[in-house]
C-alpha positions as a Markdown table, in Angstrom:
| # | Residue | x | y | z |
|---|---|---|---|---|
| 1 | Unk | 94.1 | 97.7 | 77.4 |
| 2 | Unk | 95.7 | 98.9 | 74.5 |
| 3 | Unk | 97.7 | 97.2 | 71.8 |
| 4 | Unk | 100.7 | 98.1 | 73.3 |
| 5 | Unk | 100.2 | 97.4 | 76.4 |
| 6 | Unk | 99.4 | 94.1 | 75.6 |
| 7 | Unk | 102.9 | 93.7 | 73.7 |
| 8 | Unk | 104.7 | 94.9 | 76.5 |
| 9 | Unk | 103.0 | 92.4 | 78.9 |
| 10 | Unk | 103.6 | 89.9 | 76.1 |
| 11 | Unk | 107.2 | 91.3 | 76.2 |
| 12 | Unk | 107.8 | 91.1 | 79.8 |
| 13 | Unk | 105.5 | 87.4 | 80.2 |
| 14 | Unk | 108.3 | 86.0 | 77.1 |
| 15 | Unk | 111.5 | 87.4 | 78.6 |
| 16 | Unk | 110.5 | 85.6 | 82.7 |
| 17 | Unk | 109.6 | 82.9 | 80.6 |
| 18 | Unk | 113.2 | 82.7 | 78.7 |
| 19 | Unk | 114.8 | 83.2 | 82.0 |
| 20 | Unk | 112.7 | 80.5 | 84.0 |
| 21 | Unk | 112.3 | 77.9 | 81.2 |
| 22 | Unk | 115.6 | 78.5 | 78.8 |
| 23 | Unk | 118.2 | 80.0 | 80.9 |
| 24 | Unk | 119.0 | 83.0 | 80.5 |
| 25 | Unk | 117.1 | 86.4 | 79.6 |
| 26 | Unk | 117.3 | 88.1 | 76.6 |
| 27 | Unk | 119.3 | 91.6 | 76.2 |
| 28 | Unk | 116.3 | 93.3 | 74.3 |
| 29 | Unk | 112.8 | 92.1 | 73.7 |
| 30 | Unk | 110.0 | 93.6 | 71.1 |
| 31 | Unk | 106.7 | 92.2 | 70.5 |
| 32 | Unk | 104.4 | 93.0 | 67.9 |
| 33 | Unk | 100.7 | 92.1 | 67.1 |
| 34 | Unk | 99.2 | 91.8 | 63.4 |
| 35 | Unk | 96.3 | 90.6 | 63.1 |
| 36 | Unk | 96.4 | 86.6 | 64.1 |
| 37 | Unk | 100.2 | 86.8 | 64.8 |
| 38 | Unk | 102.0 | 87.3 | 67.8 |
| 39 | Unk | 105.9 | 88.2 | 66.6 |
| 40 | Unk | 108.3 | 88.1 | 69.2 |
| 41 | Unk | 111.6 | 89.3 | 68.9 |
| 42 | Unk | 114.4 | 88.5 | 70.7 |
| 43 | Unk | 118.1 | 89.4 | 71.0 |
| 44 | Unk | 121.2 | 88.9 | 73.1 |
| 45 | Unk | 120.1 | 85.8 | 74.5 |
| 46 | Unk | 122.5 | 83.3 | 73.6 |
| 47 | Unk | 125.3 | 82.8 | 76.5 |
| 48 | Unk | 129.0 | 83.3 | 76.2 |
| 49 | Unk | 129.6 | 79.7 | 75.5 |
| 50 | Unk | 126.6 | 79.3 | 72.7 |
| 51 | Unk | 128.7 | 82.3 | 71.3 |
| 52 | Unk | 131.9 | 80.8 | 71.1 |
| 53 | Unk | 130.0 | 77.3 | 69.8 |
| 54 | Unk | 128.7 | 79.2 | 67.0 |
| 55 | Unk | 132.1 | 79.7 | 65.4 |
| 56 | Unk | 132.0 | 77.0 | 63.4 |
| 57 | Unk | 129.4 | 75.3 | 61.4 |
| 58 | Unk | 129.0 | 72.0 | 63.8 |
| 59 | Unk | 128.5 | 74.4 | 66.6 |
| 60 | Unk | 126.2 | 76.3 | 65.3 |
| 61 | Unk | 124.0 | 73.0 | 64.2 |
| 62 | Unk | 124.6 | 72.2 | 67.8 |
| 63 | Unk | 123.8 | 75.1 | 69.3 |
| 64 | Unk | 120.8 | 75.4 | 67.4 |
| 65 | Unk | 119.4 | 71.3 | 67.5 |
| 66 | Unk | 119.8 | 72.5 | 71.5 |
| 67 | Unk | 117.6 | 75.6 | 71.7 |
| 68 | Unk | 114.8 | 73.8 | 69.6 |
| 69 | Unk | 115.2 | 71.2 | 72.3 |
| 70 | Unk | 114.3 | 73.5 | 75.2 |
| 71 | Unk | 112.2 | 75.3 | 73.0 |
| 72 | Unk | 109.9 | 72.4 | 71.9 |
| 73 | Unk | 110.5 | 70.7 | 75.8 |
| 74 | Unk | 108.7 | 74.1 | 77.4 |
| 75 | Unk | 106.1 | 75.1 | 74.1 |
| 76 | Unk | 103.2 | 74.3 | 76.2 |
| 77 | Unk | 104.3 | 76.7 | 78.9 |
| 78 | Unk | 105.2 | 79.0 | 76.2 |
| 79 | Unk | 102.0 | 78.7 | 74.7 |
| 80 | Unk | 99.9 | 79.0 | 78.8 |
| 81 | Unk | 102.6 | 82.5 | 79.0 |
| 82 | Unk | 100.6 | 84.2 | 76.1 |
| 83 | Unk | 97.1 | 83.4 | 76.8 |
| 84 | Unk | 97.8 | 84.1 | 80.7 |
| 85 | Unk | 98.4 | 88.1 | 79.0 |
| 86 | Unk | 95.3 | 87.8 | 76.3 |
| 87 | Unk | 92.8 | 85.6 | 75.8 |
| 88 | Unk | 93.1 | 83.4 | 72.6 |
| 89 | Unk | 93.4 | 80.1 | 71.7 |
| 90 | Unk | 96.9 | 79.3 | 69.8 |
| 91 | Unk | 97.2 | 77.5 | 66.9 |
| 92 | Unk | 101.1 | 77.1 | 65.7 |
| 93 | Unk | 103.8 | 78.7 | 67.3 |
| 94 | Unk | 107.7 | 78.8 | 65.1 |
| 95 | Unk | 110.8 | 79.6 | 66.6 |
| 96 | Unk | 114.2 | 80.1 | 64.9 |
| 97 | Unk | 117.6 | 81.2 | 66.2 |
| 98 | Unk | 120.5 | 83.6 | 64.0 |
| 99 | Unk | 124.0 | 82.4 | 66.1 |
| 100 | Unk | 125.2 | 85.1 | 63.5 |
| 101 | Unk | 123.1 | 87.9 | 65.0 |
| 102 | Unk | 122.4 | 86.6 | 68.5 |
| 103 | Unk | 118.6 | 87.0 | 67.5 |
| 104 | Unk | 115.6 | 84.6 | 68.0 |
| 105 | Unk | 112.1 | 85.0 | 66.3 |
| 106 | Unk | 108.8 | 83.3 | 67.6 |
| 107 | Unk | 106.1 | 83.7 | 65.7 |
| 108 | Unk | 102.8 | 82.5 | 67.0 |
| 109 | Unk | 99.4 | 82.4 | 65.3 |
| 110 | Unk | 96.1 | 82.9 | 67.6 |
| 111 | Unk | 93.0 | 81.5 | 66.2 |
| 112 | Unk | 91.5 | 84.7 | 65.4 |
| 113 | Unk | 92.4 | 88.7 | 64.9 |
| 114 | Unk | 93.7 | 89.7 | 68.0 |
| 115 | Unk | 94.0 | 93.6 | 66.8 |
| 116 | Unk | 90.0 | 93.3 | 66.5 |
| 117 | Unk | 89.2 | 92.4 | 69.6 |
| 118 | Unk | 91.5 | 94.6 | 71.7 |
């Protein structure tokens, strides 16, 4: 496979995943691999409600504290999603949400160069 196939399966595994595990799909997906990292970016995914929470500053803290919940609640699944596309053991994986932007970014780090051994 090539690079980019992989970071479309990676794309397509994420975005089932956010749908299964966190509620609701994302709008738009990318993926990109460099060297050890796995970036994954995501946008459109928060719901209508999480949008409206996000208009002031305690509801965007809540809104926020609530999708690190579900993300740290489901990490290992997150975590069993990428190796079940390539083969790597993970190390760390970092997720942060923009209420502004409607964007999230994971971040994952493999324990060794992924773009040498594809």
């Amino acid at each position: 496979m090539t690079k980019g196939q992989i970071e479309a399966q990676i794309s397509e595994a994420i975005s089932k995943f956010e749908v299964e595990h966190m509620g609701r799909g994302p709008e738009r997906i990318r993926t990109i691999i460099f060297q050890d990292m796995i970036i994954i970016r995501i946008k459109g995914f928060l719901s209508v409600s999480e949008k409206n929470l996000s208009q002031t500053k305690e509801g965007v803290e809540l809104v926020k504290r609530m999708r690190t919940a579900l993300f740290e609640n489901a990490r290992e699944l997150l975590e069993e999603t990428i190796k079940s596309v390539i083969d790597v053991d993970i190390i760390s994986t970092y997720s942060d949400v923009s209420t502004r932007t409607g964007e999230k970014i994971i971040a994952i780090v493999a324990d060794r160069d992924i773009e040498k051994i594809i």
